[in-house]
PDB file of C-alpha atoms in Angstrom:
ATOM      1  CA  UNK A   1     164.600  72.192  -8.435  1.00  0.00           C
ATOM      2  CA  UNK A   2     162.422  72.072 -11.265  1.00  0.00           C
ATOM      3  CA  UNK A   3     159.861  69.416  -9.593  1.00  0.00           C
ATOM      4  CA  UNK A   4     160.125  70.818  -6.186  1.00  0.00           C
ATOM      5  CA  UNK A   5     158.578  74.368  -7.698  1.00  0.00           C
ATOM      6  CA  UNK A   6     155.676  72.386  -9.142  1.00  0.00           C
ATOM      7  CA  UNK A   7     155.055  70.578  -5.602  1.00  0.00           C
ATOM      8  CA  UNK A   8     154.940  73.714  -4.340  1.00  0.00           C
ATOM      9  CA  UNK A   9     152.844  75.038  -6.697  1.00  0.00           C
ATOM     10  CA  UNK A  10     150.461  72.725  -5.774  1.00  0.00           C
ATOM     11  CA  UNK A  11     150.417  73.200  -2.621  1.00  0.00           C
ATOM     12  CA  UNK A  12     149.816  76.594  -3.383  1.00  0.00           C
ATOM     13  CA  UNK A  13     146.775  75.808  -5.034  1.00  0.00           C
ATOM     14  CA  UNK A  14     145.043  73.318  -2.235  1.00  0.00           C
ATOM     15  CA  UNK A  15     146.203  76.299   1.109  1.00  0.00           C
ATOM     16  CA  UNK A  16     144.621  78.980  -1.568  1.00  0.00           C
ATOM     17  CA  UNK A  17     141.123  76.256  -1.912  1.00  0.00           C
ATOM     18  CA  UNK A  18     142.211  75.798  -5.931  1.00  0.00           C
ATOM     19  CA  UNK A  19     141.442  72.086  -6.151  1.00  0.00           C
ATOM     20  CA  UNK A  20     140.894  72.398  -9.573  1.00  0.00           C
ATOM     21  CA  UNK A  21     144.020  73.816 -10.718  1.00  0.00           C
ATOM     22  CA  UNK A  22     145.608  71.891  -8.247  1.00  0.00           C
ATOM     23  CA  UNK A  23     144.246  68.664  -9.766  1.00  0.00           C
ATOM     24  CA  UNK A  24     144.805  70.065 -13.027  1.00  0.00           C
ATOM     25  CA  UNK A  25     148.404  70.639 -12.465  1.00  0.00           C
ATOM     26  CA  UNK A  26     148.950  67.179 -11.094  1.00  0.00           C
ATOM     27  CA  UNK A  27     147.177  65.759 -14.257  1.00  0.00           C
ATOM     28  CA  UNK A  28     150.069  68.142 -15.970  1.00  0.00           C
ATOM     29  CA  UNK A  29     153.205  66.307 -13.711  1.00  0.00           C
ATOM     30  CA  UNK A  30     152.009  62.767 -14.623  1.00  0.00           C
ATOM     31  CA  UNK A  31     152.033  63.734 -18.472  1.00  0.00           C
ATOM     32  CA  UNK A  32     155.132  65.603 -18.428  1.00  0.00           C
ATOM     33  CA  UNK A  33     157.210  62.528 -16.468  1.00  0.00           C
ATOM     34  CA  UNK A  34     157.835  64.001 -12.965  1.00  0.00           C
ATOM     35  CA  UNK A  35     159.225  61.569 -10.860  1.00  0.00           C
ATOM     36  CA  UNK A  36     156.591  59.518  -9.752  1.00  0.00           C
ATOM     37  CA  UNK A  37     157.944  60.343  -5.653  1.00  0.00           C
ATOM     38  CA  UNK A  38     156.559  63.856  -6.604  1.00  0.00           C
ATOM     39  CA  UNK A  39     153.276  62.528  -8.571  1.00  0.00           C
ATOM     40  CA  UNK A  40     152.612  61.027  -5.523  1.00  0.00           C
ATOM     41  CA  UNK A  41     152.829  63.379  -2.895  1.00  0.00           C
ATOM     42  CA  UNK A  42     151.008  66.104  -5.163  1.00  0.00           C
ATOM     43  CA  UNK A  43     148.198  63.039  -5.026  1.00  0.00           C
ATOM     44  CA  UNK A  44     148.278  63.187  -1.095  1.00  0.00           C
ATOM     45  CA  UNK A  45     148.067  66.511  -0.999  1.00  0.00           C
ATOM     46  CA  UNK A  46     144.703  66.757  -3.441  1.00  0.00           C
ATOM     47  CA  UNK A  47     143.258  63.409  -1.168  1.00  0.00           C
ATOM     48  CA  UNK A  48     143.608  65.933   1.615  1.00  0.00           C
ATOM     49  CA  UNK A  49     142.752  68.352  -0.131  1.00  0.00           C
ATOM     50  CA  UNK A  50     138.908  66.665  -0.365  1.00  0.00           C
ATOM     51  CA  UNK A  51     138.891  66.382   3.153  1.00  0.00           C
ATOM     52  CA  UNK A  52     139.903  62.606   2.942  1.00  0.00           C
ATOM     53  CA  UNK A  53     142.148  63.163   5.208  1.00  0.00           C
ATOM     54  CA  UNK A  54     142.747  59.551   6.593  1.00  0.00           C
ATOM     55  CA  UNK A  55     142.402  58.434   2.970  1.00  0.00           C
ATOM     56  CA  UNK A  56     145.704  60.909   1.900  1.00  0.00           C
ATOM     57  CA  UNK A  57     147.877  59.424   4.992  1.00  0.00           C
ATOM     58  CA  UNK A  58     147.089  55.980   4.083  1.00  0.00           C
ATOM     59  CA  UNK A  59     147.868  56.948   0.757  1.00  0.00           C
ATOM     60  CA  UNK A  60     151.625  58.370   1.832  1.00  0.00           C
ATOM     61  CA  UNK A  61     152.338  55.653   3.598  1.00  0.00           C
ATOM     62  CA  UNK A  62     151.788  53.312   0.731  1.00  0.00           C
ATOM     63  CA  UNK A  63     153.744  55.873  -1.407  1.00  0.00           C
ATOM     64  CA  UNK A  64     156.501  55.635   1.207  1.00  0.00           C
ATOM     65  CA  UNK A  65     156.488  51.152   0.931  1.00  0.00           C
ATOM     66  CA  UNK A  66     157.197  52.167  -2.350  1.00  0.00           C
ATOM     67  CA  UNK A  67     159.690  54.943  -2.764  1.00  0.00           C
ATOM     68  CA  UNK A  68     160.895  55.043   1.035  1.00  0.00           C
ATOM     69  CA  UNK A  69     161.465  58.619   0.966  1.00  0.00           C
ATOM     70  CA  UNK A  70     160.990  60.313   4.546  1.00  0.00           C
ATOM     71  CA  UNK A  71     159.293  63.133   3.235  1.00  0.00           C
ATOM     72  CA  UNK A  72     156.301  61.124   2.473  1.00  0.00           C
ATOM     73  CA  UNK A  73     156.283  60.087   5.936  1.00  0.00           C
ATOM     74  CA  UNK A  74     156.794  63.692   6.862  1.00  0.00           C
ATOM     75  CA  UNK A  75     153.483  64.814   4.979  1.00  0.00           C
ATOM     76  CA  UNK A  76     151.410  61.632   6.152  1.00  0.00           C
ATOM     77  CA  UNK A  77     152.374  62.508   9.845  1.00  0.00           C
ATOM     78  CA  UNK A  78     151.752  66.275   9.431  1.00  0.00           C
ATOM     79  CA  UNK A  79     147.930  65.536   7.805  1.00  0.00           C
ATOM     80  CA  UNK A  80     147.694  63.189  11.055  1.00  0.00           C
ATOM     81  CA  UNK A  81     148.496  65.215  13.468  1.00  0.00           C
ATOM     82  CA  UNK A  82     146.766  68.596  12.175  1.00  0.00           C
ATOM     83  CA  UNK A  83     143.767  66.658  11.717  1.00  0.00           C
ATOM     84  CA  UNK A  84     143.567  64.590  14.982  1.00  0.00           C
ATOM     85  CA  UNK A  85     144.486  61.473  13.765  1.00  0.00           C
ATOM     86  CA  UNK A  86     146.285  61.114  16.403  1.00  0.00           C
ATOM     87  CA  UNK A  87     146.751  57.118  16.619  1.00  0.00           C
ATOM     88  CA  UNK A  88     147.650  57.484  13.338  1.00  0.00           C
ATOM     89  CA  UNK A  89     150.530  59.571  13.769  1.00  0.00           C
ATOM     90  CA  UNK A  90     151.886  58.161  16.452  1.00  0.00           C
ATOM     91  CA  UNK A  91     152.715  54.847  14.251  1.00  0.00           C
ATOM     92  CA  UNK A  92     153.952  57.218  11.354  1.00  0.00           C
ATOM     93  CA  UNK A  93     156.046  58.848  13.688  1.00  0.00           C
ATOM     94  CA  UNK A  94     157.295  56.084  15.731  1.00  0.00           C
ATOM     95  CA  UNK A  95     158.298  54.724  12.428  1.00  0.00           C
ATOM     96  CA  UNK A  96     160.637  58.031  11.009  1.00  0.00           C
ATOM     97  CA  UNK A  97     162.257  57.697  14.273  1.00  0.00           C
ATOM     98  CA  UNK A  98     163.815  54.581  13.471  1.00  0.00           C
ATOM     99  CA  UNK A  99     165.959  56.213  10.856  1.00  0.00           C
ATOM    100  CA  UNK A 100     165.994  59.696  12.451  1.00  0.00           C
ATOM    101  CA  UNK A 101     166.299  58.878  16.544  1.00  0.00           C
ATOM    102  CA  UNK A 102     167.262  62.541  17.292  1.00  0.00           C
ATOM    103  CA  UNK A 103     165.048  64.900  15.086  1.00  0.00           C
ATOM    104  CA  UNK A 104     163.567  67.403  16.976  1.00  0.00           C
ATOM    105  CA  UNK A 105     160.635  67.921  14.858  1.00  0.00           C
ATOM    106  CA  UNK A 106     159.677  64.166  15.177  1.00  0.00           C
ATOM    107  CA  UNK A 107     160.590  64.099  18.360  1.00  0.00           C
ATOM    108  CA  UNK A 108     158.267  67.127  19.594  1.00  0.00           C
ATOM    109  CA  UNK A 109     155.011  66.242  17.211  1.00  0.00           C
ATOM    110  CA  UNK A 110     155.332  62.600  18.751  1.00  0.00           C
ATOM    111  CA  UNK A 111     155.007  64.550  22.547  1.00  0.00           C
ATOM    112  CA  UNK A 112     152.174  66.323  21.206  1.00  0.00           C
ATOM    113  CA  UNK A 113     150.457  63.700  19.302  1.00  0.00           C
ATOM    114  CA  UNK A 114     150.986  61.180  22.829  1.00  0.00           C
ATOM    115  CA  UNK A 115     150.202  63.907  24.876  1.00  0.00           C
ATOM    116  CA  UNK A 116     146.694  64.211  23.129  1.00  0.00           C
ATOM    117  CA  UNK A 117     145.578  60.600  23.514  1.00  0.00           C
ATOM    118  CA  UNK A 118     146.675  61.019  27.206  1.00  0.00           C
ATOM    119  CA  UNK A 119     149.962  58.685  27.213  1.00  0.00           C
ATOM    120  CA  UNK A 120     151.252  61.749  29.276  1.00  0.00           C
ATOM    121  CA  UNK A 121     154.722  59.909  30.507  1.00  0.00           C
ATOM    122  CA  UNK A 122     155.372  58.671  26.868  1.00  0.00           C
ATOM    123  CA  UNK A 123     155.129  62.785  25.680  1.00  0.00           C
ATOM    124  CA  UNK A 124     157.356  63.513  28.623  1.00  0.00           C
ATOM    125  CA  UNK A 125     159.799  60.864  27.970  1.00  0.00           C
ATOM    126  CA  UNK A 126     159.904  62.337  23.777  1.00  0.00           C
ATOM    127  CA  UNK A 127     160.747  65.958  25.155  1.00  0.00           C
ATOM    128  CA  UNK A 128     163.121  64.382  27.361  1.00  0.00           C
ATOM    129  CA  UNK A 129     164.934  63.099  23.690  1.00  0.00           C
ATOM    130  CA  UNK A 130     164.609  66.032  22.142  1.00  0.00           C
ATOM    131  CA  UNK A 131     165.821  68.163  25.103  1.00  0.00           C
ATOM    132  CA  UNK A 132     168.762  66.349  25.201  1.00  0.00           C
ATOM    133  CA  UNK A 133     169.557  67.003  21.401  1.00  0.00           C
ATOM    134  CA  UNK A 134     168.197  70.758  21.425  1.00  0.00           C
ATOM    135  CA  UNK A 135     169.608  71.349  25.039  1.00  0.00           C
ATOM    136  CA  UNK A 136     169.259  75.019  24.431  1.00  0.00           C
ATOM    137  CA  UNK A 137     165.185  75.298  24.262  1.00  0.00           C
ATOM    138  CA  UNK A 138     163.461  76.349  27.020  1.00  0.00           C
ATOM    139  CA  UNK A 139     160.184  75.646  25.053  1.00  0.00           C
ATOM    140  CA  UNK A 140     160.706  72.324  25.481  1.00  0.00           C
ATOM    141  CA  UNK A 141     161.865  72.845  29.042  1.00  0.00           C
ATOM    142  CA  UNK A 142     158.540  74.487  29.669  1.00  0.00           C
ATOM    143  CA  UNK A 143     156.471  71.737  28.123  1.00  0.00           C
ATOM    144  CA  UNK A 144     158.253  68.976  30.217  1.00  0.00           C
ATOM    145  CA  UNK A 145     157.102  70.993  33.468  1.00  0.00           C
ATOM    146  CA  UNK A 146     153.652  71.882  32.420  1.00  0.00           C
ATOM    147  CA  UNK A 147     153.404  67.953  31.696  1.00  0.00           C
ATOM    148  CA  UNK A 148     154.805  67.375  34.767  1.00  0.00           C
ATOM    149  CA  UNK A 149     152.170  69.451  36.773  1.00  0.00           C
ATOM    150  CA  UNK A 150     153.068  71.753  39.678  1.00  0.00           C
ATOM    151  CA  UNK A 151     155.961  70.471  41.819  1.00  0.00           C
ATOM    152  CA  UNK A 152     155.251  68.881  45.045  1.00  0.00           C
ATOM    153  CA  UNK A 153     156.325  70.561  48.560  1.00  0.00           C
ATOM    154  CA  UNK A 154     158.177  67.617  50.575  1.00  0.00           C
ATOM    155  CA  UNK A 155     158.486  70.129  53.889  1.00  0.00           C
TER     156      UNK A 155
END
Protein backbone atom coordinates (compact mmCIF):
# COMPACT_ATOMS: atom_id res chain seq x y z
CA UNK A 1 0.00 0.00 0.00
CA UNK A 2 0.56 3.51 -0.35
CA UNK A 3 1.76 4.04 3.48
CA UNK A 4 3.55 0.82 3.71
CA UNK A 5 6.04 2.17 0.66
CA UNK A 6 6.69 5.30 2.71
CA UNK A 7 7.53 3.09 5.96
CA UNK A 8 9.72 1.48 3.96
CA UNK A 9 11.16 4.26 2.58
CA UNK A 10 12.11 5.24 5.75
CA UNK A 11 13.56 2.58 6.74
CA UNK A 12 15.52 2.84 3.81
CA UNK A 13 16.83 5.98 4.83
CA UNK A 14 17.89 5.10 8.72
CA UNK A 15 19.80 1.14 7.29
CA UNK A 16 21.43 3.64 4.47
CA UNK A 17 22.56 6.34 7.82
CA UNK A 18 20.00 9.15 6.07
CA UNK A 19 18.56 10.49 9.32
CA UNK A 20 17.88 13.53 7.77
CA UNK A 21 15.81 12.52 4.99
CA UNK A 22 14.49 10.03 7.09
CA UNK A 23 13.28 12.66 9.58
CA UNK A 24 12.39 14.75 6.81
CA UNK A 25 10.13 12.26 5.30
CA UNK A 26 8.40 11.54 8.56
CA UNK A 27 7.85 15.37 8.99
CA UNK A 28 6.25 14.76 5.25
CA UNK A 29 3.72 11.60 6.63
CA UNK A 30 2.44 13.70 9.59
CA UNK A 31 1.51 16.65 7.11
CA UNK A 32 0.13 14.59 4.48
CA UNK A 33 -2.36 12.49 7.14
CA UNK A 34 -0.77 8.98 7.22
CA UNK A 35 -2.33 7.00 9.65
CA UNK A 36 -0.98 7.91 12.77
CA UNK A 37 -0.07 3.66 13.38
CA UNK A 38 2.48 4.47 10.55
CA UNK A 39 3.58 8.10 11.97
CA UNK A 40 4.43 6.25 14.77
CA UNK A 41 6.46 3.50 13.89
CA UNK A 42 8.45 5.79 11.29
CA UNK A 43 9.05 7.79 14.89
CA UNK A 44 10.52 4.49 16.45
CA UNK A 45 12.46 3.85 13.81
CA UNK A 46 14.27 7.60 13.75
CA UNK A 47 14.46 7.18 18.02
CA UNK A 48 16.55 4.20 17.01
CA UNK A 49 17.83 5.60 14.56
CA UNK A 50 19.81 8.18 17.22
CA UNK A 51 20.97 5.36 18.99
CA UNK A 52 18.14 5.76 21.66
CA UNK A 53 17.54 2.58 21.39
CA UNK A 54 15.70 1.86 24.76
CA UNK A 55 14.04 5.24 24.24
CA UNK A 56 12.41 3.86 20.55
CA UNK A 57 11.11 0.46 22.35
CA UNK A 58 9.57 2.33 25.08
CA UNK A 59 8.25 4.45 22.56
CA UNK A 60 6.51 1.27 20.51
CA UNK A 61 5.19 -0.01 23.28
CA UNK A 62 3.33 3.11 24.16
CA UNK A 63 2.38 3.31 20.42
CA UNK A 64 1.10 -0.26 20.77
CA UNK A 65 -1.34 0.88 24.36
CA UNK A 66 -2.56 2.99 21.85
CA UNK A 67 -3.17 1.44 18.48
CA UNK A 68 -2.64 -2.34 19.62
CA UNK A 69 -1.23 -3.31 16.43
CA UNK A 70 1.34 -6.34 16.75
CA UNK A 71 3.64 -4.93 14.45
CA UNK A 72 4.60 -2.30 16.85
CA UNK A 73 5.35 -4.93 19.22
CA UNK A 74 7.19 -6.69 16.46
CA UNK A 75 9.62 -3.60 15.89
CA UNK A 76 9.98 -2.82 19.77
CA UNK A 77 11.06 -6.54 20.30
CA UNK A 78 13.36 -6.63 17.23
CA UNK A 79 15.31 -3.11 18.49
CA UNK A 80 15.46 -5.18 21.93
CA UNK A 81 16.79 -8.00 21.02
CA UNK A 82 19.42 -6.70 18.27
CA UNK A 83 20.53 -4.33 20.74
CA UNK A 84 20.81 -6.49 23.95
CA UNK A 85 18.02 -5.35 25.67
CA UNK A 86 17.43 -8.40 26.47
CA UNK A 87 15.06 -8.02 29.71
CA UNK A 88 13.35 -5.88 27.66
CA UNK A 89 12.39 -8.19 25.09
CA UNK A 90 11.60 -10.83 26.94
CA UNK A 91 8.41 -8.80 28.43
CA UNK A 92 7.64 -7.56 24.77
CA UNK A 93 7.74 -10.92 23.69
CA UNK A 94 6.09 -12.71 26.42
CA UNK A 95 3.39 -10.25 25.76
CA UNK A 96 2.80 -11.00 21.57
CA UNK A 97 2.59 -14.48 22.69
CA UNK A 98 -0.53 -14.02 24.37
CA UNK A 99 -2.29 -13.35 21.12
CA UNK A 100 0.10 -15.38 18.92
CA UNK A 101 0.94 -18.74 21.26
CA UNK A 102 2.40 -20.61 18.21
CA UNK A 103 4.52 -18.09 16.09
CA UNK A 104 7.67 -19.36 15.37
CA UNK A 105 9.41 -16.16 15.06
CA UNK A 106 8.29 -15.15 18.65
CA UNK A 107 8.73 -18.24 19.76
CA UNK A 108 12.56 -18.63 18.62
CA UNK A 109 13.71 -14.76 19.47
CA UNK A 110 12.13 -15.46 23.04
CA UNK A 111 14.80 -18.80 23.19
CA UNK A 112 17.41 -16.54 22.15
CA UNK A 113 16.65 -13.53 24.11
CA UNK A 114 16.23 -16.20 27.54
CA UNK A 115 19.01 -18.02 26.45
CA UNK A 116 21.22 -14.77 26.69
CA UNK A 117 20.33 -13.77 30.24
CA UNK A 118 21.07 -17.47 31.10
CA UNK A 119 17.32 -18.76 31.87
CA UNK A 120 18.70 -21.76 29.77
CA UNK A 121 15.53 -24.25 30.59
CA UNK A 122 13.04 -21.35 29.81
CA UNK A 123 14.94 -21.08 25.97
CA UNK A 124 14.70 -24.83 25.85
CA UNK A 125 11.19 -25.06 26.89
CA UNK A 126 10.34 -21.97 23.82
CA UNK A 127 12.09 -24.28 21.12
CA UNK A 128 10.26 -27.04 22.54
CA UNK A 129 6.84 -24.73 21.36
CA UNK A 130 8.06 -23.88 18.37
CA UNK A 131 9.34 -27.39 17.47
CA UNK A 132 6.16 -28.67 17.96
CA UNK A 133 4.49 -26.11 15.49
CA UNK A 134 7.51 -26.16 12.88
CA UNK A 135 8.07 -30.00 13.45
CA UNK A 136 10.04 -30.06 10.28
CA UNK A 137 13.25 -27.80 11.42
CA UNK A 138 16.14 -29.36 12.37
CA UNK A 139 17.56 -25.86 13.26
CA UNK A 140 15.58 -25.82 16.01
CA UNK A 141 16.28 -29.46 16.71
CA UNK A 142 19.92 -28.54 16.81
CA UNK A 143 19.50 -25.61 19.15
CA UNK A 144 17.46 -27.72 21.71
CA UNK A 145 20.60 -30.19 21.86
CA UNK A 146 23.33 -27.67 21.90
CA UNK A 147 21.19 -26.15 24.92
CA UNK A 148 20.95 -29.30 26.24
CA UNK A 149 24.80 -29.96 26.33
CA UNK A 150 26.39 -33.29 25.36
CA UNK A 151 24.29 -36.33 26.33
CA UNK A 152 25.19 -38.29 29.29
CA UNK A 153 26.54 -42.09 29.05
CA UNK A 154 24.32 -44.13 31.70
CA UNK A 155 26.63 -47.53 30.95
Amino acid sequence: TFTASWTALAKHYLHTGQLHLATSLWHQMQQAGLPRLECRLVEGMLVEGTGDFEGAGRLLQAAFAEHSDIKLLDEAARIYLERGFYRECISVLQQMRQSRPDDVTVLLNLATAFEAVGEIQRSIECLENALIADQSSTEIRVRIDRLRGPAKNTD
